Amino acid sequence: MKRVYLDNAATTSTAPEVLEAMKPYFTEKFGNASSVHSFGRENRNVVEDAREKVADLINADDSAEIVFTSGGTEADNLAIKGIAMKHRDEGKHIITSACEHHAVLHPCEYLEEYHDFEVTYVPVDEHGMVDQKDVEKAITDETILISVMMANNEVGTIQPIKEIGKIAKENNIYFHTDAVQAVGAISVDVNELNADLLSLSAHKFNGPKGIGALYIRKGTKITPFMHGGAQERGRRASTENVPAIVGLGKAAKVALEELEEKQEKITKLRGKLIKGIKEKIDEVTLNGHPTKRLPNNVNFSIRYIEGESLLLNLDLEGIAASSGSACTSGSLDPSHVLLAMDIPHEIAHGSLRLTLGKYTTEEEIDYVLEKLPKVVDKLRAMSPLYDQNS
Ligand SMILES: *Cc1c(COP(=O)(O)O)cnc(C)c1O
């Protein structure tokens, strides 16, 4: 059966050239990068080379500002808890947004619950967009950190990060951005954004899973939460995961080289998919910002159907997609992002996210445009709500 993968916001496949680059570091080049012998020294060099490539991808001034982590989640945790613990004496207030990834929201909730921090969750508009004025208004004498994601993983909305970064800088507040969905998809420049901390993850841009990085601007002090050896300049203990770091470095290099070409190709395919869905299916609305959105993100609410059954039926046709209704994860509530956008429950329940990737083809988009309307028709035919309303 044909299989079409349109869930690249969840994860991407590791590119063949990335895998090839990693392979020797599982076998003959197995040394501990901190060892003094040649096995170690050689791997120290490749780790530092990968660090340079990651720094290049986000235009960091110095590769020493890159700390390797186990992924985006750890980078977010290290940024938020690391700043909070180090600077708690200067104030215990954090500003973030209502549509962040749980890897940001849950560390914030943890700080509220266990460390008496106060967190302001600024709202988003109907497009999932944060207003920088709301961020500015939320600032108090106690504010030590602002954390707003660069681009949303569910609806693809790109936030006014440059403006928020400027506000943070003017007010002498640390600024972190979760750029996990943005890095490798759009141009990211830590200096242009005024970011003090920035999270990224390899498996979202055709690198391996379980490796990511936190950019920490020179002079920004954090408290680590992994205590042990002196790796990563004392900011993240544990023996370096050399194969994964090499994979991240290679993925970063490829991402930078291919950025424009990939962006153009994916944007075009996305346009075709959005147009096709609007033409072929009635009563649909595009979620997220119409223009300020990631090139690869398509998110529709499809009325009178339920996201979970849509996903299961698409899966029977070989189409891998995702939904903002999280029944499978044991919760009946629609996604916090769609709810923050004030999308009514019954509409949020019928949300469908299709995220394109580097290997998505036009033929695959055509296949989805052939199958999806049929699946929607079938499900609506079984829905009592659809009959009454149409
Ligand atoms: C995937 C994702 C994360 C988590 O990254 P992992 O590497 O899977 O831990 C964090 N934030 C956003 C926006 C993401 O899309």
Coordinates of C-alpha atoms and ligand atoms in Angstrom, one line a residue:
M1 CA 0.0 0.0 0.0
K2 CA 1.0 3.6 -0.6
R3 CA 2.3 5.3 2.5
V4 CA 2.4 9.1 2.7
Y5 CA 4.1 10.7 5.7
L6 CA 2.7 14.1 6.6
D7 CA 3.6 14.3 10.3
N8 CA 7.0 16.1 10.0
A9 CA 6.2 18.4 12.9
A10 CA 6.2 15.3 15.1
T11 CA 9.5 13.9 13.7
T12 CA 11.4 13.6 10.5
S13 CA 13.3 10.7 9.0
T14 CA 17.1 10.8 9.5
A15 CA 18.6 11.9 6.1
P16 CA 20.8 9.1 4.5
E17 CA 23.8 11.4 4.5
V18 CA 23.3 12.1 8.2
L19 CA 23.2 8.4 9.0
E20 CA 26.3 7.8 7.0
A21 CA 28.2 10.5 8.8
M22 CA 27.2 9.0 12.2
K23 CA 28.0 5.4 11.5
P24 CA 31.8 5.3 12.2
Y25 CA 31.1 6.8 15.6
F26 CA 29.2 3.7 16.7
T27 CA 32.0 1.4 15.8
E28 CA 35.7 2.1 15.2
K29 CA 35.5 5.7 16.3
F30 CA 34.1 5.0 19.7
G31 CA 36.3 7.1 21.9
N32 CA 35.2 9.2 24.8
A33 CA 35.6 12.8 23.7
S34 CA 37.1 13.7 27.1
S35 CA 39.9 11.1 26.9
V36 CA 43.5 12.3 26.3
H37 CA 44.5 9.5 23.9
S38 CA 44.0 9.6 20.2
F39 CA 40.6 7.9 20.3
G40 CA 39.4 10.7 22.5
R41 CA 41.1 13.6 20.9
E42 CA 39.8 12.7 17.4
N43 CA 36.3 12.6 18.8
R44 CA 36.8 15.9 20.7
N45 CA 37.6 17.4 17.3
V46 CA 34.4 16.1 15.6
V47 CA 32.3 17.2 18.6
E48 CA 33.7 20.8 18.3
D49 CA 33.2 20.7 14.5
A50 CA 29.6 19.8 15.0
R51 CA 29.2 22.6 17.5
E52 CA 30.5 25.1 14.9
K53 CA 27.9 23.8 12.4
V54 CA 25.1 24.3 14.9
A55 CA 26.4 27.8 15.7
D56 CA 26.5 28.6 12.0
L57 CA 22.9 27.5 11.5
I58 CA 21.6 30.0 14.0
N59 CA 24.3 32.6 13.4
A60 CA 25.8 32.4 16.9
D61 CA 29.0 34.4 17.4
D62 CA 30.9 31.7 19.2
S63 CA 30.4 27.9 19.2
A64 CA 31.1 28.0 22.9
E65 CA 27.5 29.3 23.2
I66 CA 26.1 26.0 22.1
V67 CA 25.4 23.3 24.7
F68 CA 24.4 19.8 23.5
T69 CA 21.4 18.3 25.2
S70 CA 19.2 15.2 24.7
G71 CA 16.8 17.1 22.6
G72 CA 14.4 20.1 22.5
T73 CA 12.7 19.1 25.8
E74 CA 15.9 19.2 27.7
A75 CA 17.0 22.4 26.1
D76 CA 13.7 24.1 27.1
N77 CA 14.0 22.7 30.7
L78 CA 17.7 23.8 31.0
A79 CA 16.8 27.3 29.8
I80 CA 13.9 27.9 32.0
K81 CA 14.9 26.1 35.2
G82 CA 18.5 27.1 34.6
I83 CA 17.7 30.8 34.5
A84 CA 15.1 30.5 37.3
M85 CA 17.5 28.8 39.7
K86 CA 20.5 31.0 39.0
H87 CA 18.6 34.3 39.1
R88 CA 15.8 33.7 41.7
D89 CA 17.3 36.3 44.0
E90 CA 16.7 39.0 41.3
G91 CA 13.0 38.2 41.0
K92 CA 10.6 35.2 40.7
H93 CA 8.4 36.2 37.8
I94 CA 8.4 34.6 34.3
I95 CA 6.4 35.5 31.2
T96 CA 5.5 32.9 28.6
S97 CA 2.6 32.4 26.3
A98 CA -0.5 30.2 26.4
C99 CA 0.4 28.3 23.2
E100 CA 3.9 27.0 24.2
H101 CA 5.0 23.4 23.8
H102 CA 4.6 21.4 27.0
A103 CA 8.4 21.3 27.3
V104 CA 8.1 25.0 28.2
L105 CA 4.7 25.1 30.0
H106 CA 5.4 22.2 32.3
P107 CA 8.8 23.5 33.6
C108 CA 7.0 26.8 34.3
E109 CA 4.2 25.0 36.2
Y110 CA 6.9 23.1 38.1
L111 CA 8.5 26.4 39.2
E112 CA 5.2 27.8 40.3
E113 CA 4.3 24.7 42.3
Y114 CA 7.7 23.9 43.9
H115 CA 9.7 27.1 43.9
D116 CA 7.1 29.9 44.4
F117 CA 7.6 31.4 41.0
E118 CA 4.8 33.4 39.4
V119 CA 4.2 32.9 35.7
T120 CA 2.2 35.0 33.4
Y121 CA 0.8 33.2 30.4
V122 CA 0.1 35.9 27.8
P123 CA -2.9 35.1 25.5
V124 CA -2.8 34.6 21.8
D125 CA -5.3 35.9 19.2
E126 CA -7.4 33.8 16.8
H127 CA -4.4 33.1 14.7
G128 CA -2.3 31.8 17.6
M129 CA -0.3 35.0 17.6
V130 CA 1.2 36.7 20.7
D131 CA 0.9 40.5 20.8
Q132 CA 4.3 41.9 22.0
K133 CA 2.3 44.7 23.8
D134 CA 0.8 42.0 26.1
V135 CA 4.3 40.8 26.9
E136 CA 5.5 44.4 27.6
K137 CA 2.4 45.0 29.9
A138 CA 3.1 41.8 31.9
I139 CA 6.6 42.9 32.9
T140 CA 7.1 43.6 36.6
D141 CA 10.1 44.5 38.7
E142 CA 10.3 40.8 39.5
T143 CA 10.4 39.5 35.9
I144 CA 13.7 37.6 35.1
L145 CA 12.7 35.6 32.0
I146 CA 10.5 35.8 29.0
S147 CA 10.0 32.6 27.0
V148 CA 8.0 32.7 23.8
M149 CA 8.3 30.1 21.0
M150 CA 9.5 31.1 17.6
A151 CA 7.0 29.0 15.7
N152 CA 4.1 26.9 16.9
N153 CA 4.3 23.2 16.4
E154 CA 0.5 22.7 16.0
V155 CA -0.7 25.6 13.8
G156 CA 2.6 26.9 12.5
T157 CA 2.2 30.5 13.5
I158 CA 5.5 32.4 13.5
Q159 CA 5.6 34.8 16.5
P160 CA 7.0 38.4 16.6
I161 CA 10.2 37.1 18.2
K162 CA 12.4 40.0 17.1
E163 CA 10.0 42.5 18.7
I164 CA 9.7 40.5 21.9
G165 CA 13.5 40.1 22.0
K166 CA 13.9 43.8 21.7
I167 CA 11.4 44.4 24.6
A168 CA 13.3 41.9 26.8
K169 CA 16.6 43.5 26.0
E170 CA 15.4 47.0 26.8
N171 CA 14.1 45.8 30.1
N172 CA 17.1 43.8 31.0
I173 CA 15.3 40.5 31.1
Y174 CA 16.6 37.2 29.8
F175 CA 14.9 36.0 26.7
H176 CA 14.5 32.4 25.7
T177 CA 12.8 31.1 22.5
D178 CA 11.8 27.5 21.7
A179 CA 12.8 27.4 18.1
V180 CA 12.5 23.7 17.7
Q181 CA 10.0 24.0 14.8
A182 CA 11.7 27.0 13.2
V183 CA 15.4 25.8 13.0
G184 CA 15.9 24.1 9.7
A185 CA 12.6 25.4 8.4
I186 CA 13.1 29.1 8.3
S187 CA 16.1 31.4 8.8
V188 CA 17.0 31.8 12.5
D189 CA 19.5 34.3 13.7
V190 CA 20.1 34.7 17.5
N191 CA 21.5 38.2 17.1
E192 CA 18.7 39.5 15.0
L193 CA 16.2 38.0 17.5
N194 CA 18.0 39.3 20.6
A195 CA 17.7 35.8 22.0
D196 CA 19.8 35.0 25.1
L197 CA 18.7 31.3 25.0
L198 CA 17.4 29.3 22.1
S199 CA 16.3 25.6 21.9
L200 CA 16.6 23.4 18.9
S201 CA 16.3 19.6 18.2
A202 CA 17.9 17.5 15.5
H203 CA 15.0 15.1 14.8
K204 CA 12.8 18.0 13.6
F205 CA 15.2 18.7 10.7
N206 CA 16.2 15.3 9.4
G207 CA 18.7 14.6 12.1
P208 CA 18.6 11.8 14.7
K209 CA 16.3 11.6 17.7
G210 CA 17.7 12.2 21.2
I211 CA 20.0 15.1 20.5
G212 CA 19.4 18.9 20.5
A213 CA 21.1 22.0 21.7
L214 CA 20.6 25.1 23.8
Y215 CA 22.2 28.3 22.6
I216 CA 23.3 30.3 25.7
R217 CA 24.5 33.8 24.9
K218 CA 28.0 34.6 26.2
G219 CA 27.7 36.1 29.7
T220 CA 24.3 34.5 30.4
K221 CA 24.6 32.4 33.6
I222 CA 22.5 29.4 34.3
T223 CA 22.4 26.7 36.9
P224 CA 22.7 23.2 35.3
F225 CA 20.5 20.4 36.5
M226 CA 22.6 17.5 35.3
H227 CA 25.3 17.3 38.0
G228 CA 28.4 15.1 37.3
G229 CA 31.4 15.6 35.0
A230 CA 32.6 18.8 33.6
Q231 CA 31.3 18.2 30.1
E232 CA 29.8 21.1 28.1
R233 CA 31.8 23.6 30.2
G234 CA 30.0 22.4 33.3
R235 CA 26.6 23.2 31.9
R236 CA 25.5 19.6 31.1
A237 CA 27.3 16.6 32.6
S238 CA 27.5 13.2 31.0
T239 CA 29.7 11.6 28.4
E240 CA 29.1 13.3 25.0
N241 CA 26.8 11.3 22.7
V242 CA 29.3 11.5 19.8
P243 CA 27.3 9.7 17.1
A244 CA 24.2 11.9 17.7
I245 CA 26.3 15.1 18.0
V246 CA 27.9 14.3 14.6
G247 CA 24.4 13.6 13.2
L248 CA 23.1 17.0 14.5
G249 CA 26.2 18.7 13.1
K250 CA 25.6 17.1 9.6
A251 CA 21.9 17.9 9.7
A252 CA 22.7 21.5 10.6
K253 CA 25.1 21.8 7.7
V254 CA 22.7 20.3 5.2
A255 CA 19.8 22.4 6.6
L256 CA 21.7 25.6 6.1
E257 CA 22.8 24.7 2.6
E258 CA 19.3 23.6 1.5
L259 CA 17.2 26.2 3.5
E260 CA 16.1 28.4 0.6
E261 CA 15.5 25.6 -1.9
K262 CA 13.6 23.5 0.7
Q263 CA 11.5 26.5 1.8
E264 CA 10.5 27.3 -1.7
K265 CA 9.6 23.7 -2.6
I266 CA 7.6 23.0 0.5
T267 CA 5.8 26.4 0.5
K268 CA 4.6 25.6 -3.1
L269 CA 3.4 22.1 -2.1
R270 CA 1.7 23.5 1.0
G271 CA -0.1 26.1 -1.1
K272 CA -1.4 23.4 -3.4
L273 CA -2.6 21.3 -0.4
I274 CA -4.4 24.2 1.2
K275 CA -6.1 25.3 -2.0
G276 CA -7.1 21.7 -2.8
I277 CA -8.6 21.1 0.6
K278 CA -10.6 24.4 0.5
E279 CA -11.9 23.5 -3.0
K280 CA -12.8 19.9 -2.3
I281 CA -14.2 20.0 1.2
D282 CA -16.9 22.4 2.5
E283 CA -17.0 23.9 6.0
V284 CA -13.3 23.9 6.7
T285 CA -11.2 26.6 8.3
L286 CA -7.5 27.0 8.2
N287 CA -6.1 27.3 11.7
G288 CA -3.1 29.5 12.4
H289 CA -1.9 32.6 10.7
P290 CA -2.7 32.8 7.0
T291 CA 0.7 34.2 6.0
K292 CA 3.0 34.3 9.1
R293 CA 3.3 30.5 9.3
L294 CA 5.9 27.8 8.9
P295 CA 6.3 26.7 5.2
N296 CA 5.4 23.1 6.0
N297 CA 2.3 23.5 8.2
V298 CA -1.3 22.9 7.2
N299 CA -3.9 22.8 10.0
F300 CA -7.6 22.7 9.2
S301 CA -10.7 22.4 11.3
I302 CA -13.1 20.2 9.5
R303 CA -16.6 20.6 10.8
Y304 CA -18.9 17.7 11.9
I305 CA -16.1 15.2 12.2
E306 CA -13.9 14.0 15.0
G307 CA -10.1 14.3 14.7
E308 CA -9.3 10.8 16.0
S309 CA -11.6 9.0 13.6
L310 CA -10.2 11.1 10.8
L311 CA -6.7 10.1 11.7
L312 CA -7.6 6.4 11.9
N313 CA -9.3 6.5 8.5
L314 CA -6.5 8.4 6.9
D315 CA -4.1 5.8 8.3
L316 CA -6.1 3.1 6.6
E317 CA -5.3 4.9 3.3
G318 CA -1.6 5.0 4.3
I319 CA -1.7 8.7 5.2
A320 CA 0.1 9.7 8.4
A321 CA -1.3 12.9 9.9
S322 CA -1.9 14.4 13.3
S323 CA -4.8 16.1 15.1
G324 CA -5.2 18.6 17.8
S325 CA -7.7 16.5 19.7
A326 CA -5.7 14.3 22.0
C327 CA -8.1 11.4 22.8
T328 CA -5.4 8.8 22.2
S329 CA -3.2 10.4 24.9
G330 CA -6.0 9.7 27.4
S331 CA -7.5 13.2 27.4
L332 CA -10.8 14.3 25.9
D333 CA -9.8 17.9 25.8
P334 CA -8.8 19.5 22.5
S335 CA -5.3 20.9 22.3
H336 CA -4.4 23.8 24.6
V337 CA -3.2 25.7 21.5
L338 CA -6.5 25.6 19.7
L339 CA -8.4 26.4 22.9
A340 CA -6.0 29.4 23.6
M341 CA -7.0 30.6 20.1
D342 CA -10.7 30.5 21.2
I343 CA -11.7 27.9 18.7
P344 CA -14.9 26.3 20.0
H345 CA -14.5 22.8 21.4
E346 CA -16.7 21.1 18.7
I347 CA -14.6 22.7 16.0
A348 CA -11.3 22.1 17.7
H349 CA -12.2 18.4 17.9
G350 CA -12.2 18.1 14.1
S351 CA -8.7 19.5 13.6
L352 CA -6.3 17.9 11.2
R353 CA -2.6 18.8 11.0
L354 CA -0.6 17.8 7.9
T355 CA 3.1 18.8 8.1
L356 CA 5.3 18.4 5.0
G357 CA 8.9 17.6 4.9
K358 CA 12.0 17.6 2.8
Y359 CA 11.0 14.4 1.0
T360 CA 7.3 15.3 0.4
T361 CA 6.5 15.0 -3.3
E362 CA 3.7 16.6 -5.4
E363 CA 2.4 13.1 -6.2
E364 CA 1.9 12.5 -2.4
I365 CA 0.0 15.8 -2.2
D366 CA -2.2 14.7 -5.1
Y367 CA -2.8 11.4 -3.4
V368 CA -4.0 13.2 -0.2
L369 CA -6.2 15.5 -2.2
E370 CA -7.8 12.4 -3.7
K371 CA -8.3 10.4 -0.5
L372 CA -9.0 13.0 2.1
P373 CA -12.3 14.3 0.7
K374 CA -13.6 10.7 0.4
V375 CA -12.7 10.0 4.0
V376 CA -14.4 13.2 5.1
D377 CA -17.5 12.4 3.1
K378 CA -17.7 8.9 4.6
L379 CA -17.3 10.2 8.2
R380 CA -19.8 13.0 7.7
A381 CA -22.3 10.6 6.3
M382 CA -22.2 8.8 9.7
S383 CA -22.4 12.1 11.7
P384 CA -25.9 13.1 12.9
L385 CA -24.7 16.7 13.3
Y386 CA -23.8 17.0 9.6
D387 CA -27.3 16.1 8.4
Q388 CA -29.0 18.5 10.7
N389 CA -26.8 21.4 9.7
S390 CA -26.2 21.1 6.0
Ligands
LIG1 C1 9.3 18.6 19.3 C2 9.2 19.9 20.0 C3 9.9 19.9 21.3 C4 10.5 18.8 22.0 O1 11.7 18.4 21.3 P1 12.3 16.9 21.6 O2 13.6 16.9 20.9 O3 11.3 15.9 21.0 O4 12.4 16.7 23.1 C5 9.8 21.2 21.9 N1 9.2 22.2 21.4 C6 8.6 22.2 20.2 C7 8.0 23.4 19.6 C8 8.6 21.0 19.5 O5 8.0 21.0 18.3

